Amino acid sequence: MKPLLSSFYMFIRQIARDSMLYAVCIAPLLAAVFFRFGVPYLETLLCGYFEQSSILAGYYLLFDLFLAILTPYMFCFASAMVILTEYDENITAYLAVTPVGKQGYILSRLVFPAVVSFFISVLLMSLFALTDWTLPMLLSVCLLTSLLSVAVSLLLVDRSVNEWTHIAVSSIL
């Protein structure tokens, strides 16, 4: 377990060094604050301007679902970018022969960020949701979005690696 945690710590340091990935990880918090305080304010402005009783209120659940999806997607996107950087720099081959191994590498780069994003998503949804969520519904939505974000990250890495391989082979021929 100690090699996995040190590998995950190395992953966190890589994100902290890259300001773009750092911004990607902060984006869900900024979106949550905007959804919680900006959307109701926009609702009052729009209702006053168009003289309607509600305009955006029917879409509050959609804003909440977008926030539930955004958090794990951003964390796993950062993870995919770190994996692609390590692949590009040939670090993945070296990490495969360390005590972490291939499975530990995938675990520390994809599963750990998904688990962290699950808890952060639950926290953000609890604090900044526009609609009322029951606890089982909140946990199930956050779990499903975390699992889906791992799949999307794997697709992103796979497509990028295959594209690089295709470009490299085309340039040789």
Short mmCIF file of C-alpha atoms in Angstrom, two decimals:
data_model
loop_
_atom_site.label_atom_id
_atom_site.label_comp_id
_atom_site.label_asym_id
_atom_site.label_seq_id
_atom_site.Cartn_x
_atom_site.Cartn_y
_atom_site.Cartn_z
CA MET A 1 0.00 0.00 0.00
CA LYS A 2 2.90 2.34 0.71
CA PRO A 3 4.19 2.21 -2.91
CA LEU A 4 0.69 3.01 -4.17
CA LEU A 5 0.40 6.00 -1.88
CA SER A 6 3.83 7.28 -2.87
CA SER A 7 2.88 6.89 -6.54
CA PHE A 8 -0.35 8.80 -5.88
CA TYR A 9 1.63 11.48 -4.05
CA MET A 10 3.89 11.77 -7.11
CA PHE A 11 0.74 12.17 -9.20
CA ILE A 12 -0.49 14.97 -6.93
CA ARG A 13 2.88 16.75 -7.17
CA GLN A 14 2.70 16.59 -10.98
CA ILE A 15 -0.71 18.22 -10.91
CA ALA A 16 0.48 20.89 -8.48
CA ARG A 17 3.41 21.75 -10.77
CA ASP A 18 1.21 22.19 -13.84
CA SER A 19 -0.93 25.30 -13.46
CA MET A 20 -3.39 24.17 -16.13
CA LEU A 21 -4.08 20.85 -14.39
CA TYR A 22 -4.30 22.70 -11.09
CA ALA A 23 -6.94 24.97 -12.62
CA VAL A 24 -8.81 21.93 -13.94
CA CYS A 25 -8.98 20.52 -10.41
CA ILE A 26 -10.21 23.85 -8.99
CA ALA A 27 -12.85 24.30 -11.74
CA PRO A 28 -15.56 22.18 -10.02
CA LEU A 29 -15.39 24.39 -6.92
CA LEU A 30 -15.69 27.54 -9.02
CA ALA A 31 -18.59 26.03 -10.97
CA ALA A 32 -20.30 24.99 -7.74
CA VAL A 33 -20.05 28.51 -6.33
CA PHE A 34 -21.39 29.96 -9.57
CA PHE A 35 -24.27 27.49 -9.73
CA ARG A 36 -25.23 28.04 -6.10
CA PHE A 37 -25.05 31.82 -6.05
CA GLY A 38 -24.93 32.99 -9.67
CA VAL A 39 -27.80 30.99 -11.12
CA PRO A 40 -30.40 32.11 -8.51
CA TYR A 41 -29.21 35.70 -8.96
CA LEU A 42 -29.56 35.32 -12.72
CA GLU A 43 -33.02 33.86 -12.12
CA THR A 44 -34.12 36.99 -10.24
CA LEU A 45 -32.65 39.25 -12.93
CA LEU A 46 -34.29 37.33 -15.77
CA CYS A 47 -37.63 37.09 -13.99
CA GLY A 48 -37.60 40.82 -13.37
CA TYR A 49 -36.65 41.65 -16.94
CA PHE A 50 -39.13 39.30 -18.63
CA GLU A 51 -41.79 39.70 -15.90
CA GLN A 52 -42.09 35.95 -15.38
CA SER A 53 -42.42 34.02 -12.12
CA SER A 54 -39.65 31.56 -13.01
CA ILE A 55 -37.35 30.93 -15.93
CA LEU A 56 -34.38 28.90 -14.75
CA ALA A 57 -35.96 27.22 -11.72
CA GLY A 58 -37.11 24.27 -13.80
CA TYR A 59 -33.50 23.61 -14.78
CA TYR A 60 -31.99 23.58 -11.27
CA LEU A 61 -31.81 19.78 -11.28
CA LEU A 62 -29.95 19.92 -14.59
CA PHE A 63 -27.41 22.33 -13.06
CA ASP A 64 -26.98 19.92 -10.14
CA LEU A 65 -26.43 16.96 -12.45
CA PHE A 66 -23.87 18.94 -14.42
CA LEU A 67 -22.03 19.67 -11.17
CA ALA A 68 -22.15 15.99 -10.22
CA ILE A 69 -20.61 15.07 -13.58
CA LEU A 70 -18.13 17.93 -13.72
CA THR A 71 -16.17 17.05 -10.58
CA PRO A 72 -15.12 13.48 -11.46
CA TYR A 73 -14.63 14.36 -15.12
CA MET A 74 -12.22 17.17 -14.29
CA PHE A 75 -10.24 15.06 -11.83
CA CYS A 76 -10.01 12.12 -14.21
CA PHE A 77 -9.19 14.45 -17.11
CA ALA A 78 -6.23 15.73 -15.11
CA SER A 79 -5.30 12.13 -14.43
CA ALA A 80 -5.47 11.28 -18.14
CA MET A 81 -3.26 14.24 -18.97
CA VAL A 82 -0.68 13.08 -16.41
CA ILE A 83 -0.79 9.56 -17.87
CA LEU A 84 -0.29 10.92 -21.38
CA THR A 85 2.60 13.09 -20.21
CA GLU A 86 4.23 10.12 -18.51
CA TYR A 87 3.65 8.01 -21.61
CA ASP A 88 5.17 10.71 -23.80
CA GLU A 89 8.23 10.94 -21.54
CA ASN A 90 8.54 7.10 -21.36
CA ILE A 91 8.10 7.12 -17.59
CA THR A 92 5.36 4.49 -17.68
CA ALA A 93 7.78 1.77 -18.76
CA TYR A 94 9.99 2.51 -15.77
CA LEU A 95 7.08 2.63 -13.33
CA ALA A 96 5.90 -0.78 -14.52
CA VAL A 97 9.03 -2.47 -13.11
CA THR A 98 8.89 -0.70 -9.73
CA PRO A 99 7.08 -2.21 -6.72
CA VAL A 100 3.96 -0.35 -7.87
CA GLY A 101 3.71 -2.43 -11.06
CA LYS A 102 1.29 -1.97 -13.93
CA GLN A 103 -1.84 -2.60 -11.89
CA GLY A 104 -0.67 -0.29 -9.13
CA TYR A 105 0.12 2.39 -11.68
CA ILE A 106 -3.41 2.25 -13.09
CA LEU A 107 -4.81 2.13 -9.58
CA SER A 108 -2.87 5.19 -8.46
CA ARG A 109 -3.55 7.15 -11.65
CA LEU A 110 -7.20 6.34 -12.30
CA VAL A 111 -8.91 4.65 -9.37
CA PHE A 112 -7.54 6.87 -6.58
CA PRO A 113 -8.52 10.11 -8.40
CA ALA A 114 -11.98 8.66 -9.05
CA VAL A 115 -12.41 7.79 -5.37
CA VAL A 116 -11.21 11.25 -4.31
CA SER A 117 -13.54 12.84 -6.85
CA PHE A 118 -16.45 10.80 -5.48
CA PHE A 119 -15.98 12.27 -2.02
CA ILE A 120 -15.41 15.78 -3.33
CA SER A 121 -18.47 15.48 -5.55
CA VAL A 122 -20.59 14.39 -2.59
CA LEU A 123 -19.26 17.32 -0.57
CA LEU A 124 -19.85 19.86 -3.33
CA MET A 125 -23.32 18.52 -4.04
CA SER A 126 -24.18 18.61 -0.33
CA LEU A 127 -23.03 22.21 0.02
CA PHE A 128 -23.92 23.79 -3.32
CA ALA A 129 -26.88 21.88 -4.80
CA LEU A 130 -29.82 23.94 -5.97
CA THR A 131 -32.33 21.15 -5.35
CA ASP A 132 -32.88 18.80 -2.42
CA TRP A 133 -31.20 15.40 -2.77
CA THR A 134 -31.83 12.34 -0.69
CA LEU A 135 -28.64 10.70 0.57
CA PRO A 136 -29.05 7.43 -1.41
CA MET A 137 -29.72 9.35 -4.61
CA LEU A 138 -26.76 11.66 -4.01
CA LEU A 139 -24.40 8.76 -3.32
CA SER A 140 -25.59 6.74 -6.30
CA VAL A 141 -25.29 9.66 -8.75
CA CYS A 142 -21.82 10.55 -7.49
CA LEU A 143 -20.72 6.91 -7.65
CA LEU A 144 -21.99 6.47 -11.20
CA THR A 145 -20.38 9.68 -12.43
CA SER A 146 -17.08 8.66 -10.83
CA LEU A 147 -17.18 5.27 -12.55
CA LEU A 148 -18.09 6.85 -15.86
CA SER A 149 -15.24 9.34 -15.58
CA VAL A 150 -12.74 6.47 -15.30
CA ALA A 151 -14.11 4.99 -18.51
CA VAL A 152 -13.89 8.33 -20.30
CA SER A 153 -10.31 8.80 -19.10
CA LEU A 154 -9.35 5.38 -20.39
CA LEU A 155 -10.93 6.20 -23.75
CA LEU A 156 -9.06 9.50 -23.88
CA VAL A 157 -5.73 7.84 -23.14
CA ASP A 158 -6.39 5.02 -25.58
CA ARG A 159 -7.39 7.29 -28.45
CA SER A 160 -4.44 9.62 -27.86
CA VAL A 161 -1.90 6.79 -27.69
CA ASN A 162 -3.33 5.15 -30.81
CA GLU A 163 -3.29 8.48 -32.65
CA TRP A 164 0.37 9.05 -31.71
CA THR A 165 1.24 5.55 -32.89
CA HIS A 166 -0.57 6.17 -36.17
CA ILE A 167 1.24 9.50 -36.68
CA ALA A 168 4.61 7.95 -35.87
CA VAL A 169 4.09 5.07 -38.30
CA SER A 170 2.84 7.46 -41.02
CA SER A 171 5.87 9.71 -40.63
CA ILE A 172 8.27 6.76 -40.97
CA LEU A 173 6.59 5.51 -44.16
#
